[in-house]
Amino acid sequence: QVQLVESGGGLVQAGGSLRLSCTGSGRTFSSYSMGWFRQAPGKEREFVAAISWSGSTLDYGDSVKGRFTISRDNAKNTLYLQMNSLKPEDTAVYYCAASMYTHYYRGISSAREYGSWGQGTQVTVSS
């Protein structure tokens, strides 16, 4: 398993941008597919984006396609989420997660496929 710490959340006006980071511990970070999820108050955890261990495959939730970009730098053990054209409905706690198994990229939109989670970072978009 890998330990994860998110950063970069904050308050931004609608139409603005933020970049979230997620730093993983251990030498095996590059072997795990990674994902971003978010959870707003009173709502279920929602899939945002995922990236395979090599970075060659990306997937996005419908609500963020064309606005958010997931990327990773395995040399720095860091996952990123660039969020542009933010909307008030993007307000949530954002979590990064590592896949349950190494070199595994199946069911990536389901939280059940992830074995390690960060503590979350709050993103608030004002109208």
One Martini backbone bead per residue (centre of mass of N, CA, C, O) as a GRO file, in nm:
protein
  127
    1GLN     BB    1   0.102   0.032   0.010
    2VAL     BB    2   0.005   0.380   0.003
    3GLN     BB    3   0.077   0.702   0.102
    4LEU     BB    4  -0.143   0.996   0.115
    5VAL     BB    5  -0.115   1.356   0.014
    6GLU     BB    6  -0.297   1.639  -0.003
    7SER     BB    7  -0.307   1.946  -0.209
    8GLY     BB    8  -0.449   2.282  -0.313
    9GLY     BB    9  -0.676   2.379  -0.184
   10GLY     BB   10  -0.974   2.608  -0.191
   11LEU     BB   11  -1.067   2.936  -0.279
   12VAL     BB   12  -1.284   3.007  -0.565
   13GLN     BB   13  -1.395   3.139  -0.841
   14ALA     BB   14  -1.584   3.131  -1.086
   15GLY     BB   15  -1.365   3.026  -1.357
   16GLY     BB   16  -1.140   2.917  -1.217
   17SER     BB   17  -0.829   2.783  -1.072
   18LEU     BB   18  -0.681   2.458  -0.983
   19ARG     BB   19  -0.416   2.264  -0.812
   20LEU     BB   20  -0.376   1.937  -0.736
   21SER     BB   21  -0.205   1.733  -0.495
   22CYS     BB   22  -0.034   1.399  -0.469
   23THR     BB   23   0.158   1.236  -0.229
   24GLY     BB   24   0.370   0.954  -0.226
   25SER     BB   25   0.484   0.678  -0.070
   26GLY     BB   26   0.735   0.512  -0.181
   27ARG     BB   27   0.859   0.303  -0.451
   28THR     BB   28   0.551   0.212  -0.577
   29PHE     BB   29   0.387   0.442  -0.710
   30SER     BB   30   0.439   0.364  -1.023
   31SER     BB   31   0.243   0.089  -0.990
   32TYR     BB   32  -0.007   0.280  -0.957
   33SER     BB   33  -0.307   0.356  -0.992
   34MET     BB   34  -0.499   0.664  -1.017
   35GLY     BB   35  -0.731   0.876  -0.825
   36TRP     BB   36  -1.020   1.094  -0.833
   37PHE     BB   37  -1.231   1.222  -0.580
   38ARG     BB   38  -1.562   1.333  -0.461
   39GLN     BB   39  -1.734   1.513  -0.178
   40ALA     BB   40  -2.037   1.623  -0.097
   41PRO     BB   41  -2.269   1.726   0.095
   42GLY     BB   42  -2.497   1.458   0.094
   43LYS     BB   43  -2.308   1.292  -0.096
   44GLU     BB   44  -2.162   1.092  -0.300
   45ARG     BB   45  -1.898   0.952  -0.415
   46GLU     BB   46  -1.707   1.086  -0.694
   47PHE     BB   47  -1.589   1.049  -0.996
   48VAL     BB   48  -1.322   1.215  -1.181
   49ALA     BB   49  -1.029   1.055  -1.211
   50ALA     BB   50  -0.781   0.864  -1.411
   51ILE     BB   51  -0.457   0.681  -1.394
   52SER     BB   52  -0.218   0.509  -1.497
   53TRP     BB   53   0.093   0.407  -1.400
   54SER     BB   54   0.221   0.538  -1.677
   55GLY     BB   55   0.002   0.755  -1.811
   56SER     BB   56  -0.148   0.637  -2.083
   57THR     BB   57  -0.424   0.638  -1.914
   58LEU     BB   58  -0.742   0.810  -1.928
   59ASP     BB   59  -1.009   0.929  -1.705
   60TYR     BB   60  -1.352   1.070  -1.691
   61GLY     BB   61  -1.590   1.241  -1.575
   62ASP     BB   62  -1.855   1.398  -1.713
   63SER     BB   63  -1.844   1.670  -1.530
   64VAL     BB   64  -1.510   1.724  -1.622
   65LYS     BB   65  -1.493   1.725  -1.907
   66GLY     BB   66  -1.267   1.970  -2.041
   67ARG     BB   67  -1.156   2.087  -1.741
   68PHE     BB   68  -0.994   1.843  -1.648
   69THR     BB   69  -0.652   1.727  -1.543
   70ILE     BB   70  -0.464   1.441  -1.539
   71SER     BB   71  -0.152   1.366  -1.362
   72ARG     BB   72   0.201   1.249  -1.355
   73ASP     BB   73   0.506   1.208  -1.137
   74ASN     BB   74   0.708   0.949  -1.065
   75ALA     BB   75   0.971   1.093  -0.969
   76LYS     BB   76   0.773   1.252  -0.739
   77ASN     BB   77   0.523   1.101  -0.636
   78THR     BB   78   0.294   1.260  -0.823
   79LEU     BB   79  -0.032   1.390  -0.830
   80TYR     BB   80  -0.270   1.552  -1.054
   81LEU     BB   81  -0.521   1.836  -1.064
   82GLN     BB   82  -0.650   2.020  -1.317
   83MET     BB   83  -0.868   2.307  -1.263
   84ASN     BB   84  -1.107   2.438  -1.479
   85SER     BB   85  -1.381   2.612  -1.495
   86LEU     BB   86  -1.515   2.658  -1.232
   87LYS     BB   87  -1.783   2.544  -1.023
   88PRO     BB   88  -1.996   2.529  -0.766
   89GLU     BB   89  -2.039   2.209  -0.814
   90ASP     BB   90  -1.724   2.148  -0.732
   91THR     BB   91  -1.784   2.145  -0.449
   92ALA     BB   92  -1.546   1.971  -0.234
   93VAL     BB   93  -1.396   1.683  -0.138
   94TYR     BB   94  -1.072   1.580  -0.229
   95TYR     BB   95  -0.952   1.258  -0.347
   96CYS     BB   96  -0.696   1.036  -0.334
   97ALA     BB   97  -0.603   0.721  -0.509
   98ALA     BB   98  -0.507   0.381  -0.490
   99SER     BB   99  -0.487   0.099  -0.613
  100MET     BB  100  -0.515  -0.219  -0.500
  101TYR     BB  101  -0.319  -0.283  -0.737
  102THR     BB  102  -0.072  -0.346  -0.930
  103HIS     BB  103  -0.107  -0.302  -1.253
  104TYR     BB  104  -0.413  -0.166  -1.234
  105TYR     BB  105  -0.706  -0.107  -1.476
  106ARG     BB  106  -1.009  -0.146  -1.320
  107GLY     BB  107  -1.283   0.007  -1.231
  108ILE     BB  108  -1.190   0.322  -1.188
  109SER     BB  109  -1.485   0.446  -1.093
  110SER     BB  110  -1.448   0.270  -0.836
  111ALA     BB  111  -1.382   0.280  -0.501
  112ARG     BB  112  -1.333  -0.035  -0.460
  113GLU     BB  113  -1.046  -0.028  -0.639
  114TYR     BB  114  -0.930   0.110  -0.379
  115GLY     BB  115  -0.674   0.103  -0.106
  116SER     BB  116  -0.584   0.413  -0.102
  117TRP     BB  117  -0.610   0.718   0.100
  118GLY     BB  118  -0.658   1.028   0.151
  119GLN     BB  119  -0.777   1.304   0.352
  120GLY     BB  120  -0.823   1.553   0.193
  121THR     BB  121  -0.947   1.845  -0.001
  122GLN     BB  122  -1.075   2.159  -0.009
  123VAL     BB  123  -1.325   2.280  -0.244
  124THR     BB  124  -1.425   2.622  -0.321
  125VAL     BB  125  -1.695   2.764  -0.516
  126SER     BB  126  -1.781   3.076  -0.607
  127SER     BB  127  -2.045   3.290  -0.750
   0.00000   0.00000   0.00000
